């Protein structure tokens, strides 16, 4: 992957940085985000997965399969693949 660089105000090259935020309007939404983060950490999903295409679906699947011993490994591998290989070309949920 090639790093795209932009010129800063002094004319020097600098790396392009992408930033994102999770909009939180109520205490209930804040609690839900923290609960989703806790569940996603069980299978090592990257935090940006909550914002992008795959996070909610994988967390919902994890909630359905709480007792399945292989679920965490399956979700860990799948979320890593989706982040590493498909991040620039996001499929829809």
PDB file of N, CA and C in Angstrom, residues 4-89:
ATOM      1  N   UNK A   4       0.011   8.090   0.728  1.00  0.00           N
ATOM      2  CA  UNK A   4      -0.208   9.356   0.054  1.00  0.00           C
ATOM      3  C   UNK A   4       0.221  10.463   1.010  1.00  0.00           C
ATOM      4  N   UNK A   5       0.924  11.434   0.467  1.00  0.00           N
ATOM      5  CA  UNK A   5       1.398  12.522   1.314  1.00  0.00           C
ATOM      6  C   UNK A   5       0.896  13.846   0.773  1.00  0.00           C
ATOM      7  N   UNK A   6       0.603  14.741   1.664  1.00  0.00           N
ATOM      8  CA  UNK A   6       0.188  16.093   1.327  1.00  0.00           C
ATOM      9  C   UNK A   6       1.233  17.056   1.848  1.00  0.00           C
ATOM     10  N   UNK A   7       1.212  18.237   1.315  1.00  0.00           N
ATOM     11  CA  UNK A   7       2.113  19.287   1.794  1.00  0.00           C
ATOM     12  C   UNK A   7       1.448  20.012   2.958  1.00  0.00           C
ATOM     13  N   UNK A   8       2.225  20.234   4.019  1.00  0.00           N
ATOM     14  CA  UNK A   8       1.695  21.033   5.120  1.00  0.00           C
ATOM     15  C   UNK A   8       1.956  22.507   4.831  1.00  0.00           C
ATOM     16  N   UNK A   9       1.620  23.373   5.749  1.00  0.00           N
ATOM     17  CA  UNK A   9       1.722  24.818   5.503  1.00  0.00           C
ATOM     18  C   UNK A   9       3.157  25.284   5.254  1.00  0.00           C
ATOM     19  N   UNK A  10       4.145  24.532   5.756  1.00  0.00           N
ATOM     20  CA  UNK A  10       5.535  24.917   5.520  1.00  0.00           C
ATOM     21  C   UNK A  10       6.107  24.270   4.260  1.00  0.00           C
ATOM     22  N   UNK A  11       5.267  23.508   3.518  1.00  0.00           N
ATOM     23  CA  UNK A  11       5.723  22.911   2.273  1.00  0.00           C
ATOM     24  C   UNK A  11       6.331  21.532   2.424  1.00  0.00           C
ATOM     25  N   UNK A  12       6.405  21.030   3.651  1.00  0.00           N
ATOM     26  CA  UNK A  12       6.975  19.703   3.872  1.00  0.00           C
ATOM     27  C   UNK A  12       5.911  18.624   3.652  1.00  0.00           C
ATOM     28  N   UNK A  13       6.364  17.436   3.264  1.00  0.00           N
ATOM     29  CA  UNK A  13       5.441  16.309   3.119  1.00  0.00           C
ATOM     30  C   UNK A  13       4.998  15.815   4.482  1.00  0.00           C
ATOM     31  N   UNK A  14       3.753  15.406   4.580  1.00  0.00           N
ATOM     32  CA  UNK A  14       3.250  14.818   5.812  1.00  0.00           C
ATOM     33  C   UNK A  14       2.258  13.713   5.446  1.00  0.00           C
ATOM     34  N   UNK A  15       2.190  12.655   6.254  1.00  0.00           N
ATOM     35  CA  UNK A  15       1.280  11.552   5.933  1.00  0.00           C
ATOM     36  C   UNK A  15      -0.179  11.973   6.081  1.00  0.00           C
ATOM     37  N   UNK A  16      -1.019  11.352   5.269  1.00  0.00           N
ATOM     38  CA  UNK A  16      -2.457  11.598   5.354  1.00  0.00           C
ATOM     39  C   UNK A  16      -3.024  10.773   6.497  1.00  0.00           C
ATOM     40  N   UNK A  17      -3.849  11.371   7.328  1.00  0.00           N
ATOM     41  CA  UNK A  17      -4.407  10.695   8.497  1.00  0.00           C
ATOM     42  C   UNK A  17      -5.922  10.723   8.400  1.00  0.00           C
ATOM     43  N   UNK A  18      -6.528   9.555   8.632  1.00  0.00           N
ATOM     44  CA  UNK A  18      -7.987   9.477   8.666  1.00  0.00           C
ATOM     45  C   UNK A  18      -8.429   9.441  10.123  1.00  0.00           C
ATOM     46  N   UNK A  19      -9.442  10.213  10.433  1.00  0.00           N
ATOM     47  CA  UNK A  19      -9.983  10.236  11.795  1.00  0.00           C
ATOM     48  C   UNK A  19     -11.482   9.968  11.720  1.00  0.00           C
ATOM     49  N   UNK A  20     -12.026   9.421  12.787  1.00  0.00           N
ATOM     50  CA  UNK A  20     -13.448   9.152  12.863  1.00  0.00           C
ATOM     51  C   UNK A  20     -13.911   9.311  14.296  1.00  0.00           C
ATOM     52  N   UNK A  21     -15.200   9.493  14.443  1.00  0.00           N
ATOM     53  CA  UNK A  21     -15.777   9.652  15.784  1.00  0.00           C
ATOM     54  C   UNK A  21     -17.108   8.915  15.824  1.00  0.00           C
ATOM     55  N   UNK A  22     -17.461   8.465  16.994  1.00  0.00           N
ATOM     56  CA  UNK A  22     -18.743   7.820  17.203  1.00  0.00           C
ATOM     57  C   UNK A  22     -19.665   8.869  17.821  1.00  0.00           C
ATOM     58  N   UNK A  23     -20.730   9.253  17.104  1.00  0.00           N
ATOM     59  CA  UNK A  23     -21.634  10.251  17.685  1.00  0.00           C
ATOM     60  C   UNK A  23     -22.420   9.661  18.860  1.00  0.00           C
ATOM     61  N   UNK A  24     -22.336  10.315  19.990  1.00  0.00           N
ATOM     62  CA  UNK A  24     -23.032   9.860  21.197  1.00  0.00           C
ATOM     63  C   UNK A  24     -23.877  11.019  21.699  1.00  0.00           C
ATOM     64  N   UNK A  25     -25.198  10.798  21.766  1.00  0.00           N
ATOM     65  CA  UNK A  25     -26.092  11.859  22.171  1.00  0.00           C
ATOM     66  C   UNK A  25     -26.687  11.705  23.554  1.00  0.00           C
ATOM     67  N   UNK A  26     -26.776  10.469  24.025  1.00  0.00           N
ATOM     68  CA  UNK A  26     -27.416  10.233  25.319  1.00  0.00           C
ATOM     69  C   UNK A  26     -26.551   9.302  26.164  1.00  0.00           C
ATOM     70  N   UNK A  27     -26.788   9.260  27.465  1.00  0.00           N
ATOM     71  CA  UNK A  27     -26.050   8.314  28.314  1.00  0.00           C
ATOM     72  C   UNK A  27     -26.299   6.851  27.909  1.00  0.00           C
ATOM     73  N   UNK A  28     -27.493   6.558  27.390  1.00  0.00           N
ATOM     74  CA  UNK A  28     -27.792   5.193  26.953  1.00  0.00           C
ATOM     75  C   UNK A  28     -26.952   4.817  25.730  1.00  0.00           C
ATOM     76  N   UNK A  29     -26.790   5.753  24.798  1.00  0.00           N
ATOM     77  CA  UNK A  29     -25.947   5.493  23.629  1.00  0.00           C
ATOM     78  C   UNK A  29     -24.498   5.292  24.061  1.00  0.00           C
ATOM     79  N   UNK A  30     -24.042   6.079  25.020  1.00  0.00           N
ATOM     80  CA  UNK A  30     -22.669   5.946  25.535  1.00  0.00           C
ATOM     81  C   UNK A  30     -22.468   4.569  26.149  1.00  0.00           C
ATOM     82  N   UNK A  31     -23.428   4.124  26.941  1.00  0.00           N
ATOM     83  CA  UNK A  31     -23.331   2.807  27.572  1.00  0.00           C
ATOM     84  C   UNK A  31     -23.326   1.700  26.521  1.00  0.00           C
ATOM     85  N   UNK A  32     -24.138   1.844  25.477  1.00  0.00           N
ATOM     86  CA  UNK A  32     -24.178   0.843  24.412  1.00  0.00           C
ATOM     87  C   UNK A  32     -22.838   0.761  23.697  1.00  0.00           C
ATOM     88  N   UNK A  33     -22.225   1.910  23.424  1.00  0.00           N
ATOM     89  CA  UNK A  33     -20.908   1.923  22.766  1.00  0.00           C
ATOM     90  C   UNK A  33     -19.889   1.199  23.638  1.00  0.00           C
ATOM     91  N   UNK A  34     -19.897   1.457  24.946  1.00  0.00           N
ATOM     92  CA  UNK A  34     -18.945   0.788  25.829  1.00  0.00           C
ATOM     93  C   UNK A  34     -19.220  -0.710  25.927  1.00  0.00           C
ATOM     94  N   UNK A  35     -20.482  -1.103  25.905  1.00  0.00           N
ATOM     95  CA  UNK A  35     -20.813  -2.535  25.904  1.00  0.00           C
ATOM     96  C   UNK A  35     -20.345  -3.194  24.611  1.00  0.00           C
ATOM     97  N   UNK A  36     -20.544  -2.503  23.476  1.00  0.00           N
ATOM     98  CA  UNK A  36     -20.073  -3.031  22.188  1.00  0.00           C
ATOM     99  C   UNK A  36     -18.549  -3.153  22.173  1.00  0.00           C
ATOM    100  N   UNK A  37     -17.861  -2.165  22.743  1.00  0.00           N
ATOM    101  CA  UNK A  37     -16.401  -2.239  22.826  1.00  0.00           C
ATOM    102  C   UNK A  37     -15.953  -3.439  23.666  1.00  0.00           C
ATOM    103  N   UNK A  38     -16.648  -3.689  24.763  1.00  0.00           N
ATOM    104  CA  UNK A  38     -16.296  -4.821  25.624  1.00  0.00           C
ATOM    105  C   UNK A  38     -16.501  -6.141  24.893  1.00  0.00           C
ATOM    106  N   UNK A  39     -17.612  -6.276  24.185  1.00  0.00           N
ATOM    107  CA  UNK A  39     -17.872  -7.517  23.444  1.00  0.00           C
ATOM    108  C   UNK A  39     -16.866  -7.682  22.310  1.00  0.00           C
ATOM    109  N   UNK A  40     -16.600  -6.607  21.580  1.00  0.00           N
ATOM    110  CA  UNK A  40     -15.662  -6.707  20.457  1.00  0.00           C
ATOM    111  C   UNK A  40     -14.246  -7.014  20.923  1.00  0.00           C
ATOM    112  N   UNK A  41     -13.894  -6.600  22.132  1.00  0.00           N
ATOM    113  CA  UNK A  41     -12.550  -6.904  22.635  1.00  0.00           C
ATOM    114  C   UNK A  41     -12.382  -8.396  22.943  1.00  0.00           C
ATOM    115  N   UNK A  42     -13.485  -9.097  23.143  1.00  0.00           N
ATOM    116  CA  UNK A  42     -13.407 -10.544  23.386  1.00  0.00           C
ATOM    117  C   UNK A  42     -12.851 -11.285  22.186  1.00  0.00           C
ATOM    118  N   UNK A  43     -13.042 -10.730  20.970  1.00  0.00           N
ATOM    119  CA  UNK A  43     -12.488 -11.377  19.778  1.00  0.00           C
ATOM    120  C   UNK A  43     -11.522 -10.455  19.034  1.00  0.00           C
ATOM    121  N   UNK A  44     -10.980  -9.478  19.749  1.00  0.00           N
ATOM    122  CA  UNK A  44      -9.903  -8.604  19.278  1.00  0.00           C
ATOM    123  C   UNK A  44     -10.248  -7.836  18.010  1.00  0.00           C
ATOM    124  N   UNK A  45     -11.499  -7.416  17.887  1.00  0.00           N
ATOM    125  CA  UNK A  45     -11.875  -6.588  16.747  1.00  0.00           C
ATOM    126  C   UNK A  45     -11.316  -5.193  16.967  1.00  0.00           C
ATOM    127  N   UNK A  46     -10.802  -4.596  15.925  1.00  0.00           N
ATOM    128  CA  UNK A  46     -10.276  -3.241  16.030  1.00  0.00           C
ATOM    129  C   UNK A  46     -11.423  -2.268  16.276  1.00  0.00           C
ATOM    130  N   UNK A  47     -11.162  -1.235  17.044  1.00  0.00           N
ATOM    131  CA  UNK A  47     -12.212  -0.303  17.445  1.00  0.00           C
ATOM    132  C   UNK A  47     -12.897   0.377  16.270  1.00  0.00           C
ATOM    133  N   UNK A  48     -12.174   0.601  15.188  1.00  0.00           N
ATOM    134  CA  UNK A  48     -12.807   1.246  14.046  1.00  0.00           C
ATOM    135  C   UNK A  48     -13.892   0.370  13.420  1.00  0.00           C
ATOM    136  N   UNK A  49     -13.908  -0.912  13.782  1.00  0.00           N
ATOM    137  CA  UNK A  49     -14.972  -1.797  13.316  1.00  0.00           C
ATOM    138  C   UNK A  49     -16.345  -1.376  13.801  1.00  0.00           C
ATOM    139  N   UNK A  50     -16.403  -0.684  14.922  1.00  0.00           N
ATOM    140  CA  UNK A  50     -17.692  -0.195  15.423  1.00  0.00           C
ATOM    141  C   UNK A  50     -18.272   0.875  14.511  1.00  0.00           C
ATOM    142  N   UNK A  51     -17.423   1.622  13.844  1.00  0.00           N
ATOM    143  CA  UNK A  51     -17.861   2.731  13.011  1.00  0.00           C
ATOM    144  C   UNK A  51     -18.115   2.276  11.575  1.00  0.00           C
ATOM    145  N   UNK A  52     -17.331   1.330  11.112  1.00  0.00           N
ATOM    146  CA  UNK A  52     -17.417   0.925   9.721  1.00  0.00           C
ATOM    147  C   UNK A  52     -18.321  -0.286   9.542  1.00  0.00           C
ATOM    148  N   UNK A  53     -18.282  -0.852   8.383  1.00  0.00           N
ATOM    149  CA  UNK A  53     -19.276  -1.792   7.874  1.00  0.00           C
ATOM    150  C   UNK A  53     -19.492  -3.067   8.658  1.00  0.00           C
ATOM    151  N   UNK A  54     -18.539  -3.586   9.351  1.00  0.00           N
ATOM    152  CA  UNK A  54     -18.681  -4.944   9.865  1.00  0.00           C
ATOM    153  C   UNK A  54     -18.907  -5.053  11.364  1.00  0.00           C
ATOM    154  N   UNK A  55     -18.674  -4.035  12.100  1.00  0.00           N
ATOM    155  CA  UNK A  55     -18.677  -4.126  13.554  1.00  0.00           C
ATOM    156  C   UNK A  55     -19.988  -4.551  14.176  1.00  0.00           C
ATOM    157  N   UNK A  56     -21.054  -3.870  13.827  1.00  0.00           N
ATOM    158  CA  UNK A  56     -22.354  -4.172  14.439  1.00  0.00           C
ATOM    159  C   UNK A  56     -22.794  -5.599  14.142  1.00  0.00           C
ATOM    160  N   UNK A  57     -22.569  -6.046  12.909  1.00  0.00           N
ATOM    161  CA  UNK A  57     -22.976  -7.407  12.530  1.00  0.00           C
ATOM    162  C   UNK A  57     -22.206  -8.468  13.322  1.00  0.00           C
ATOM    163  N   UNK A  58     -20.906  -8.272  13.469  1.00  0.00           N
ATOM    164  CA  UNK A  58     -20.101  -9.254  14.201  1.00  0.00           C
ATOM    165  C   UNK A  58     -20.445  -9.259  15.687  1.00  0.00           C
ATOM    166  N   UNK A  59     -20.717  -8.100  16.249  1.00  0.00           N
ATOM    167  CA  UNK A  59     -21.104  -8.023  17.660  1.00  0.00           C
ATOM    168  C   UNK A  59     -22.460  -8.682  17.874  1.00  0.00           C
ATOM    169  N   UNK A  60     -23.402  -8.459  16.953  1.00  0.00           N
ATOM    170  CA  UNK A  60     -24.710  -9.115  17.056  1.00  0.00           C
ATOM    171  C   UNK A  60     -24.565 -10.634  16.969  1.00  0.00           C
ATOM    172  N   UNK A  61     -23.698 -11.103  16.088  1.00  0.00           N
ATOM    173  CA  UNK A  61     -23.452 -12.545  15.963  1.00  0.00           C
ATOM    174  C   UNK A  61     -22.871 -13.097  17.268  1.00  0.00           C
ATOM    175  N   UNK A  62     -21.939 -12.354  17.854  1.00  0.00           N
ATOM    176  CA  UNK A  62     -21.330 -12.775  19.127  1.00  0.00           C
ATOM    177  C   UNK A  62     -22.392 -12.864  20.225  1.00  0.00           C
ATOM    178  N   UNK A  63     -23.309 -11.917  20.255  1.00  0.00           N
ATOM    179  CA  UNK A  63     -24.384 -11.955  21.257  1.00  0.00           C
ATOM    180  C   UNK A  63     -25.258 -13.201  21.089  1.00  0.00           C
ATOM    181  N   UNK A  64     -25.495 -13.625  19.852  1.00  0.00           N
ATOM    182  CA  UNK A  64     -26.305 -14.815  19.585  1.00  0.00           C
ATOM    183  C   UNK A  64     -25.583 -16.099  19.979  1.00  0.00           C
ATOM    184  N   UNK A  65     -24.275 -16.113  19.854  1.00  0.00           N
ATOM    185  CA  UNK A  65     -23.471 -17.332  20.052  1.00  0.00           C
ATOM    186  C   UNK A  65     -22.613 -17.267  21.301  1.00  0.00           C
ATOM    187  N   UNK A  66     -23.122 -16.712  22.376  1.00  0.00           N
ATOM    188  CA  UNK A  66     -22.355 -16.538  23.618  1.00  0.00           C
ATOM    189  C   UNK A  66     -21.703 -17.826  24.115  1.00  0.00           C
ATOM    190  N   UNK A  67     -22.371 -18.961  23.960  1.00  0.00           N
ATOM    191  CA  UNK A  67     -21.850 -20.210  24.525  1.00  0.00           C
ATOM    192  C   UNK A  67     -20.991 -21.009  23.543  1.00  0.00           C
ATOM    193  N   UNK A  68     -20.896 -20.583  22.300  1.00  0.00           N
ATOM    194  CA  UNK A  68     -20.111 -21.305  21.297  1.00  0.00           C
ATOM    195  C   UNK A  68     -18.618 -21.075  21.543  1.00  0.00           C
ATOM    196  N   UNK A  69     -17.875 -22.145  21.765  1.00  0.00           N
ATOM    197  CA  UNK A  69     -16.448 -22.033  22.092  1.00  0.00           C
ATOM    198  C   UNK A  69     -15.609 -21.551  20.911  1.00  0.00           C
ATOM    199  N   UNK A  70     -16.048 -21.826  19.697  1.00  0.00           N
ATOM    200  CA  UNK A  70     -15.276 -21.443  18.516  1.00  0.00           C
ATOM    201  C   UNK A  70     -15.629 -20.063  17.985  1.00  0.00           C
ATOM    202  N   UNK A  71     -16.623 -19.436  18.563  1.00  0.00           N
ATOM    203  CA  UNK A  71     -17.116 -18.153  18.062  1.00  0.00           C
ATOM    204  C   UNK A  71     -16.036 -17.068  18.094  1.00  0.00           C
ATOM    205  N   UNK A  72     -15.321 -16.931  19.202  1.00  0.00           N
ATOM    206  CA  UNK A  72     -14.301 -15.887  19.299  1.00  0.00           C
ATOM    207  C   UNK A  72     -13.213 -16.048  18.250  1.00  0.00           C
ATOM    208  N   UNK A  73     -12.769 -17.269  18.034  1.00  0.00           N
ATOM    209  CA  UNK A  73     -11.715 -17.494  17.040  1.00  0.00           C
ATOM    210  C   UNK A  73     -12.221 -17.177  15.637  1.00  0.00           C
ATOM    211  N   UNK A  74     -13.428 -17.614  15.320  1.00  0.00           N
ATOM    212  CA  UNK A  74     -14.023 -17.322  14.022  1.00  0.00           C
ATOM    213  C   UNK A  74     -14.135 -15.814  13.811  1.00  0.00           C
ATOM    214  N   UNK A  75     -14.653 -15.095  14.799  1.00  0.00           N
ATOM    215  CA  UNK A  75     -14.827 -13.651  14.665  1.00  0.00           C
ATOM    216  C   UNK A  75     -13.502 -12.911  14.645  1.00  0.00           C
ATOM    217  N   UNK A  76     -12.518 -13.398  15.378  1.00  0.00           N
ATOM    218  CA  UNK A  76     -11.190 -12.774  15.366  1.00  0.00           C
ATOM    219  C   UNK A  76     -10.592 -12.843  13.964  1.00  0.00           C
ATOM    220  N   UNK A  77     -10.633 -14.034  13.363  1.00  0.00           N
ATOM    221  CA  UNK A  77     -10.064 -14.217  12.031  1.00  0.00           C
ATOM    222  C   UNK A  77     -10.849 -13.408  10.995  1.00  0.00           C
ATOM    223  N   UNK A  78     -12.170 -13.453  11.068  1.00  0.00           N
ATOM    224  CA  UNK A  78     -13.002 -12.740  10.100  1.00  0.00           C
ATOM    225  C   UNK A  78     -12.811 -11.227  10.200  1.00  0.00           C
ATOM    226  N   UNK A  79     -12.809 -10.682  11.403  1.00  0.00           N
ATOM    227  CA  UNK A  79     -12.655  -9.229  11.538  1.00  0.00           C
ATOM    228  C   UNK A  79     -11.262  -8.778  11.110  1.00  0.00           C
ATOM    229  N   UNK A  80     -10.242  -9.587  11.387  1.00  0.00           N
ATOM    230  CA  UNK A  80      -8.886  -9.252  10.938  1.00  0.00           C
ATOM    231  C   UNK A  80      -8.802  -9.266   9.416  1.00  0.00           C
ATOM    232  N   UNK A  81      -9.386 -10.274   8.795  1.00  0.00           N
ATOM    233  CA  UNK A  81      -9.393 -10.346   7.337  1.00  0.00           C
ATOM    234  C   UNK A  81     -10.114  -9.136   6.738  1.00  0.00           C
ATOM    235  N   UNK A  82     -11.281  -8.811   7.290  1.00  0.00           N
ATOM    236  CA  UNK A  82     -12.052  -7.702   6.738  1.00  0.00           C
ATOM    237  C   UNK A  82     -11.311  -6.379   6.894  1.00  0.00           C
ATOM    238  N   UNK A  83     -10.627  -6.196   8.001  1.00  0.00           N
ATOM    239  CA  UNK A  83      -9.874  -4.957   8.213  1.00  0.00           C
ATOM    240  C   UNK A  83      -8.637  -4.915   7.324  1.00  0.00           C
ATOM    241  N   UNK A  84      -7.885  -5.999   7.283  1.00  0.00           N
ATOM    242  CA  UNK A  84      -6.624  -6.008   6.542  1.00  0.00           C
ATOM    243  C   UNK A  84      -6.819  -6.040   5.032  1.00  0.00           C
ATOM    244  N   UNK A  85      -7.796  -6.787   4.564  1.00  0.00           N
ATOM    245  CA  UNK A  85      -7.926  -7.011   3.118  1.00  0.00           C
ATOM    246  C   UNK A  85      -9.030  -6.207   2.449  1.00  0.00           C
ATOM    247  N   UNK A  86     -10.076  -5.854   3.175  1.00  0.00           N
ATOM    248  CA  UNK A  86     -11.231  -5.234   2.540  1.00  0.00           C
ATOM    249  C   UNK A  86     -11.473  -3.796   2.974  1.00  0.00           C
ATOM    250  N   UNK A  87     -10.626  -3.264   3.824  1.00  0.00           N
ATOM    251  CA  UNK A  87     -10.887  -1.952   4.405  1.00  0.00           C
ATOM    252  C   UNK A  87     -11.048  -0.849   3.363  1.00  0.00           C
ATOM    253  N   UNK A  88     -10.272  -0.879   2.306  1.00  0.00           N
ATOM    254  CA  UNK A  88     -10.362   0.172   1.287  1.00  0.00           C
ATOM    255  C   UNK A  88     -11.551  -0.019   0.356  1.00  0.00           C
ATOM    256  N   UNK A  89     -12.131  -1.208   0.346  1.00  0.00           N
ATOM    257  CA  UNK A  89     -13.261  -1.534  -0.517  1.00  0.00           C
ATOM    258  C   UNK A  89     -14.351  -2.158   0.340  1.00  0.00           C
TER     259      UNK A  89
END
